[in-house]
mmCIF file of C-alpha atoms in Angstrom:
data_model
loop_
_atom_site.group_PDB
_atom_site.id
_atom_site.type_symbol
_atom_site.label_atom_id
_atom_site.label_comp_id
_atom_site.label_asym_id
_atom_site.label_seq_id
_atom_site.Cartn_x
_atom_site.Cartn_y
_atom_site.Cartn_z
ATOM 1 C CA MET L 1 -2.511 19.053 11.456
ATOM 2 C CA ILE L 2 -6.374 16.685 10.298
ATOM 3 C CA GLY L 3 -8.712 18.316 8.266
ATOM 4 C CA ASP L 4 -12.178 17.597 8.617
ATOM 5 C CA GLU L 5 -13.448 17.819 4.790
ATOM 6 C CA SER L 6 -16.762 16.089 4.949
ATOM 7 C CA SER L 7 -20.032 15.737 6.770
ATOM 8 C CA VAL L 8 -19.139 13.416 9.184
ATOM 9 C CA GLU L 9 -21.788 14.830 11.248
ATOM 10 C CA THR L 10 -24.212 12.578 9.454
ATOM 11 C CA VAL L 11 -22.753 10.005 11.278
ATOM 12 C CA GLU L 12 -24.203 8.721 13.891
ATOM 13 C CA THR L 13 -21.017 6.810 15.561
ATOM 14 C CA THR L 14 -19.610 7.459 19.266
ATOM 15 C CA GLU L 15 -16.435 5.321 18.904
ATOM 16 C CA TRP L 16 -13.598 3.984 16.179
ATOM 17 C CA GLU L 17 -13.711 0.750 16.042
ATOM 18 C CA ALA L 18 -11.262 0.289 13.195
ATOM 19 C CA VAL L 19 -8.617 1.825 11.248
ATOM 20 C CA PHE L 20 -6.959 0.319 8.318
ATOM 21 C CA TRP L 21 -3.761 0.803 6.379
ATOM 22 C CA ASP L 22 -2.883 1.754 3.004
ATOM 23 C CA ILE L 23 1.247 -0.472 3.192
ATOM 24 C CA GLY L 24 2.273 1.817 -0.588
ATOM 25 C CA GLY L 25 3.192 5.220 0.248
ATOM 26 C CA VAL L 26 1.273 4.973 3.733
ATOM 27 C CA ILE L 27 3.652 3.293 5.305
ATOM 28 C CA LEU L 28 6.069 2.296 2.979
ATOM 29 C CA GLU L 29 7.956 5.073 1.575
ATOM 30 C CA LEU L 30 7.463 4.504 -2.768
ATOM 31 C CA GLU L 31 10.372 7.497 -3.255
ATOM 32 C CA SER L 32 12.279 4.843 -0.894
ATOM 33 C CA VAL L 33 10.631 1.282 -3.235
ATOM 34 C CA GLN L 34 12.079 3.338 -6.216
ATOM 35 C CA SER L 35 15.785 4.126 -4.850
ATOM 36 C CA ALA L 36 16.200 0.167 -4.268
ATOM 37 C CA HIS L 37 14.346 -0.858 -8.161
ATOM 38 C CA ALA L 38 17.196 2.039 -9.368
ATOM 39 C CA ALA L 39 19.770 0.528 -7.254
ATOM 40 C CA PHE L 40 18.780 -3.167 -8.694
ATOM 41 C CA VAL L 41 18.325 -2.188 -12.443
ATOM 42 C CA LYS L 42 21.942 -0.681 -12.058
ATOM 43 C CA GLY L 43 23.261 -3.808 -10.310
ATOM 44 C CA ILE L 44 22.687 -5.807 -14.007
ATOM 45 C CA VAL L 45 23.108 -3.369 -16.043
ATOM 46 C CA GLU L 46 26.940 -3.054 -14.531
ATOM 47 C CA GLU L 47 27.193 -7.641 -13.892
ATOM 48 C CA ARG L 48 25.840 -8.492 -17.742
ATOM 49 C CA ASP L 49 28.133 -5.069 -19.130
ATOM 50 C CA LEU L 50 25.071 -3.592 -20.855
ATOM 51 C CA GLU L 51 25.896 -1.330 -23.544
ATOM 52 C CA MET L 52 22.659 1.254 -22.117
ATOM 53 C CA THR L 53 23.471 4.416 -18.902
ATOM 54 C CA ALA L 54 21.370 3.382 -15.672
ATOM 55 C CA GLU L 55 18.904 6.162 -16.476
ATOM 56 C CA ALA L 56 17.936 4.455 -19.838
ATOM 57 C CA ALA L 57 18.177 0.798 -17.889
ATOM 58 C CA VAL L 58 15.455 2.414 -15.599
ATOM 59 C CA ASP L 59 13.550 3.985 -17.723
ATOM 60 C CA THR L 60 12.753 0.555 -19.783
ATOM 61 C CA TRP L 61 12.458 -1.358 -16.532
ATOM 62 C CA ARG L 62 9.920 1.091 -15.217
ATOM 63 C CA LYS L 63 8.182 0.712 -19.150
ATOM 64 C CA ALA L 64 8.048 -3.045 -18.842
ATOM 65 C CA VAL L 65 6.435 -2.789 -15.156
ATOM 66 C CA GLY L 66 3.732 -0.126 -16.095
ATOM 67 C CA ASP L 67 2.615 -2.399 -19.029
ATOM 68 C CA HIS L 68 2.303 -4.985 -17.451
ATOM 69 C CA PHE L 69 -0.523 -3.020 -14.783
ATOM 70 C CA ARG L 70 -1.796 -2.015 -17.825
ATOM 71 C CA GLU L 71 -2.691 -5.527 -19.944
ATOM 72 C CA ARG L 72 -5.130 -6.209 -16.855
ATOM 73 C CA GLU L 73 -8.412 -5.675 -16.929
ATOM 74 C CA GLY L 74 -10.676 -3.459 -14.420
ATOM 75 C CA THR L 75 -9.920 -4.288 -10.599
ATOM 76 C CA GLU L 76 -8.388 -7.916 -11.495
ATOM 77 C CA PHE L 77 -5.101 -8.584 -10.027
ATOM 78 C CA GLN L 78 -1.909 -8.934 -11.429
ATOM 79 C CA SER L 79 1.417 -10.096 -9.605
ATOM 80 C CA ALA L 80 4.182 -7.270 -9.336
ATOM 81 C CA ARG L 81 7.137 -10.168 -9.219
ATOM 82 C CA GLU L 82 5.398 -11.071 -13.043
ATOM 83 C CA ALA L 83 5.365 -7.350 -13.561
ATOM 84 C CA TYR L 84 9.590 -7.533 -12.151
ATOM 85 C CA ALA L 85 10.219 -10.290 -14.607
ATOM 86 C CA LYS L 86 9.408 -8.682 -17.410
ATOM 87 C CA GLY L 87 11.369 -5.358 -16.433
ATOM 88 C CA VAL L 88 13.857 -8.470 -16.060
ATOM 89 C CA GLU L 89 13.942 -9.595 -19.592
ATOM 90 C CA ALA L 90 13.501 -5.993 -21.530
ATOM 91 C CA LEU L 91 16.553 -5.441 -19.959
ATOM 92 C CA ILE L 92 18.705 -8.292 -20.973
ATOM 93 C CA GLY L 93 16.242 -9.391 -23.699
ATOM 94 C CA GLU L 94 15.233 -12.754 -23.040
ATOM 95 C CA PRO L 95 13.444 -14.194 -20.075
ATOM 96 C CA LEU L 96 15.686 -14.367 -16.770
ATOM 97 C CA PRO L 97 14.595 -17.745 -14.291
ATOM 98 C CA ARG L 98 13.428 -16.008 -11.591
ATOM 99 C CA GLU L 99 16.065 -17.944 -9.201
ATOM 100 C CA ARG L 100 18.576 -16.022 -10.601
ATOM 101 C CA TRP L 101 17.116 -12.292 -10.684
ATOM 102 C CA GLU L 102 14.816 -11.786 -7.677
ATOM 103 C CA PRO L 103 17.569 -13.215 -4.610
ATOM 104 C CA ALA L 104 19.596 -9.592 -5.845
ATOM 105 C CA PHE L 105 16.275 -7.562 -5.599
ATOM 106 C CA GLU L 106 14.613 -8.917 -2.658
ATOM 107 C CA ASP L 107 18.770 -7.617 -1.522
ATOM 108 C CA ALA L 108 18.463 -4.416 -3.124
ATOM 109 C CA VAL L 109 15.100 -4.123 -1.471
ATOM 110 C CA ARG L 110 15.920 -4.897 1.741
ATOM 111 C CA SER L 111 19.064 -1.999 2.453
ATOM 112 C CA SER L 112 16.417 0.792 0.950
ATOM 113 C CA ILE L 113 13.087 0.443 1.872
ATOM 114 C CA GLU L 114 11.618 2.840 4.346
ATOM 115 C CA PRO L 115 9.271 3.569 6.313
ATOM 116 C CA VAL L 116 6.652 6.948 6.518
ATOM 117 C CA PRO L 117 7.820 9.263 9.258
ATOM 118 C CA GLY L 118 5.470 8.715 11.903
ATOM 119 C CA ALA L 119 3.951 5.582 10.324
ATOM 120 C CA VAL L 120 5.857 2.802 12.665
ATOM 121 C CA GLU L 121 5.036 4.987 15.780
ATOM 122 C CA THR L 122 1.669 6.141 14.976
ATOM 123 C CA ILE L 123 0.617 1.831 14.353
ATOM 124 C CA ALA L 124 2.097 0.639 17.704
ATOM 125 C CA ASP L 125 0.184 3.549 19.274
ATOM 126 C CA LEU L 126 -3.030 1.927 17.749
ATOM 127 C CA ALA L 127 -1.835 -1.525 18.502
ATOM 128 C CA GLU L 128 -2.272 -0.633 22.552
ATOM 129 C CA ARG L 129 -5.987 0.764 21.854
ATOM 130 C CA ASP L 130 -9.093 -1.181 21.540
ATOM 131 C CA LEU L 131 -9.248 -0.946 18.122
ATOM 132 C CA HIS L 132 -9.165 -3.253 15.042
ATOM 133 C CA VAL L 133 -5.442 -2.222 12.884
ATOM 134 C CA GLY L 134 -5.842 -3.640 9.719
ATOM 135 C CA VAL L 135 -4.448 -3.394 5.805
ATOM 136 C CA ILE L 136 -5.938 -3.569 2.957
ATOM 137 C CA SER L 137 -3.252 -3.551 0.348
ATOM 138 C CA ASP L 138 -2.565 -4.008 -3.988
ATOM 139 C CA VAL L 139 0.251 -6.459 -3.227
ATOM 140 C CA ASP L 140 1.335 -9.497 -3.226
ATOM 141 C CA ASP L 141 0.954 -10.890 -0.116
ATOM 142 C CA ALA L 142 4.571 -12.709 0.582
ATOM 143 C CA ALA L 143 5.943 -8.841 0.099
ATOM 144 C CA GLY L 144 4.311 -7.134 1.392
ATOM 145 C CA LYS L 145 4.027 -8.990 4.831
ATOM 146 C CA GLU L 146 8.127 -8.886 4.231
ATOM 147 C CA MET L 147 7.486 -5.375 4.380
ATOM 148 C CA LEU L 148 5.885 -5.032 7.695
ATOM 149 C CA GLU L 149 8.053 -7.384 8.781
ATOM 150 C CA ALA L 150 11.282 -5.566 8.245
ATOM 151 C CA PHE L 151 9.564 -2.246 9.744
ATOM 152 C CA GLY L 152 8.675 -3.741 12.840
ATOM 153 C CA VAL L 153 4.502 -3.788 12.663
ATOM 154 C CA ARG L 154 3.883 -6.840 11.336
ATOM 155 C CA GLU L 155 2.825 -8.327 14.953
ATOM 156 C CA HIS L 156 0.760 -4.934 15.103
ATOM 157 C CA PHE L 157 -1.199 -5.706 13.230
ATOM 158 C CA ASP L 158 -4.575 -7.734 13.437
ATOM 159 C CA SER L 159 -5.359 -8.402 10.251
ATOM 160 C CA ILE L 160 -3.457 -8.094 6.379
ATOM 161 C CA THR L 161 -5.950 -7.673 3.518
ATOM 162 C CA THR L 162 -3.784 -8.384 -0.107
ATOM 163 C CA SER L 163 -4.891 -8.291 -3.181
ATOM 164 C CA GLU L 164 -2.795 -11.605 -4.072
ATOM 165 C CA ALA L 165 -5.368 -12.571 -1.241
ATOM 166 C CA VAL L 166 -8.380 -11.558 -2.457
ATOM 167 C CA GLY L 167 -8.279 -12.100 -6.283
ATOM 168 C CA ARG L 168 -8.839 -7.859 -7.128
ATOM 169 C CA THR L 169 -7.496 -4.842 -6.964
ATOM 170 C CA LYS L 170 -9.362 -1.153 -5.005
ATOM 171 C CA PRO L 171 -11.631 0.001 -4.939
ATOM 172 C CA ASP L 172 -12.992 -3.565 -6.064
ATOM 173 C CA PRO L 173 -15.552 -3.605 -3.305
ATOM 174 C CA ALA L 174 -14.091 -7.137 -2.260
ATOM 175 C CA MET L 175 -10.905 -5.059 -1.134
ATOM 176 C CA PHE L 176 -13.081 -3.752 1.890
ATOM 177 C CA GLU L 177 -15.866 -6.344 2.444
ATOM 178 C CA THR L 178 -13.335 -9.016 2.923
ATOM 179 C CA ALA L 179 -11.077 -6.761 5.603
ATOM 180 C CA LEU L 180 -14.380 -5.530 7.386
ATOM 181 C CA GLU L 181 -15.397 -9.257 7.720
ATOM 182 C CA LYS L 182 -12.192 -10.225 8.837
ATOM 183 C CA ALA L 183 -12.423 -7.113 11.515
ATOM 184 C CA GLY L 184 -15.921 -7.843 11.324
ATOM 185 C CA VAL L 185 -16.358 -4.361 12.549
ATOM 186 C CA ASP L 186 -19.488 -1.625 11.375
ATOM 187 C CA PRO L 187 -18.180 -0.172 8.577
ATOM 188 C CA GLN L 188 -19.099 3.494 9.556
ATOM 189 C CA ARG L 189 -17.065 2.892 12.176
ATOM 190 C CA SER L 190 -13.598 2.295 10.762
ATOM 191 C CA LEU L 191 -11.042 4.246 9.174
ATOM 192 C CA MET L 192 -9.008 4.014 6.021
ATOM 193 C CA ILE L 193 -6.125 5.599 5.523
ATOM 194 C CA GLY L 194 -5.025 5.689 1.856
ATOM 195 C CA ASP L 195 -3.080 8.126 -0.012
ATOM 196 C CA ARG L 196 -5.013 7.439 -4.661
ATOM 197 C CA TYR L 197 -8.466 9.210 -3.658
ATOM 198 C CA ASP L 198 -10.157 6.480 -6.292
ATOM 199 C CA HIS L 199 -8.747 3.377 -4.797
ATOM 200 C CA ASP L 200 -8.289 3.962 -0.851
ATOM 201 C CA VAL L 201 -10.557 7.202 -0.359
ATOM 202 C CA LYS L 202 -13.587 6.783 -2.366
ATOM 203 C CA GLY L 203 -13.518 2.838 -2.858
ATOM 204 C CA ALA L 204 -14.536 2.768 1.185
ATOM 205 C CA ASP L 205 -16.731 5.851 1.584
ATOM 206 C CA GLU L 206 -18.667 3.207 -0.914
ATOM 207 C CA MET L 207 -18.310 0.863 1.554
ATOM 208 C CA GLY L 208 -19.549 3.225 4.036
ATOM 209 C CA MET L 209 -15.953 3.665 6.166
ATOM 210 C CA ARG L 210 -14.524 7.230 6.897
ATOM 211 C CA GLY L 211 -11.892 7.815 4.315
ATOM 212 C CA VAL L 212 -8.649 9.548 5.393
ATOM 213 C CA ALA L 213 -6.696 11.710 2.766
ATOM 214 C CA PHE L 214 -2.726 11.074 3.418
ATOM 215 C CA GLY L 215 -1.614 13.273 0.308
ATOM 216 C CA ALA L 216 -5.022 12.469 -1.987
ATOM 217 C CA GLU L 217 -6.621 14.015 -3.876
ATOM 218 C CA ASP L 218 -9.209 16.702 -2.489
ATOM 219 C CA GLY L 219 -12.808 15.201 -3.017
ATOM 220 C CA PRO L 220 -16.585 13.564 -1.861
ATOM 221 C CA ALA L 221 -15.303 10.926 -0.198
ATOM 222 C CA VAL L 222 -12.471 12.405 2.080
ATOM 223 C CA SER L 223 -14.084 12.657 5.983
ATOM 224 C CA PHE L 224 -10.749 13.572 7.359
ATOM 225 C CA ARG L 225 -7.045 14.641 5.879
ATOM 226 C CA ILE L 226 -3.894 14.308 7.529
ATOM 227 C CA GLU L 227 -0.677 15.952 6.866
ATOM 228 C CA SER L 228 1.798 12.528 8.977
ATOM 229 C CA PRO L 229 0.350 9.572 10.012
ATOM 230 C CA GLU L 230 0.030 10.277 14.329
ATOM 231 C CA ASP L 231 -2.662 13.306 12.759
ATOM 232 C CA VAL L 232 -4.809 9.829 12.929
ATOM 233 C CA LEU L 233 -4.218 9.671 17.122
ATOM 234 C CA GLU L 234 -5.799 12.472 17.213
ATOM 235 C CA ILE L 235 -9.754 11.686 14.998
ATOM 236 C CA VAL L 236 -8.923 8.217 17.473
ATOM 237 C CA GLU L 237 -9.452 10.213 19.858
ATOM 238 C CA ASP L 238 -12.153 12.313 19.747
ATOM 239 C CA ALA L 239 -14.590 10.907 21.890
ATOM 240 C CA ASP L 240 -17.769 11.405 19.156
ATOM 241 C CA PRO L 241 -16.229 11.082 15.295
ATOM 242 C CA GLY L 242 -19.739 12.154 14.193
ATOM 243 C CA ALA L 243 -19.375 15.380 15.456
#
């Protein structure tokens, strides 16, 4: 079920040219990521016989990771891999070379992450249409592409714009400008699907794109609200999105 929540009647387009997706919370089920991280942390506790419960270890990990991201200035990109390294250091009390922990981390992620129900099928459907299908996501470049590969959808995307590649995070205009330049499409004929209002929906709206809220908060930048990824198909099938 979709809802038209803003004055999109002012848009003069007659058809959509592009659909852009965030990854986390839109393609990637965030609870599965949390499960992956918890499994990885539990493995460290057991391997090193740490004197803390798994729950306390997860809390320590999350605080260290969160502190890393909070240290960034404005929309400056901060690597998630660096944050995870800080998490490992907080657990064991000293820095650990990446080659000592990263393989176990990647195994935990590969075995735990799941796509948002309906996202994979919807992306495949859109790829068959006369549309540019892209990603605009605040992820490390390699990690984001690996997730899309794991879900079997990477080949369906015409462009992938990550924060690492741009050097900024949403809602910095550079993220949306880069994606639009790659696609060569009209912003007003472009949809941006996101789960965060300020970063995804409002950021896209400020660039002239149409914001599609998937779990994001309400606000004037929301052009459409969807309850599942499949609802995007109803939007693109609308013969007159400006109506």
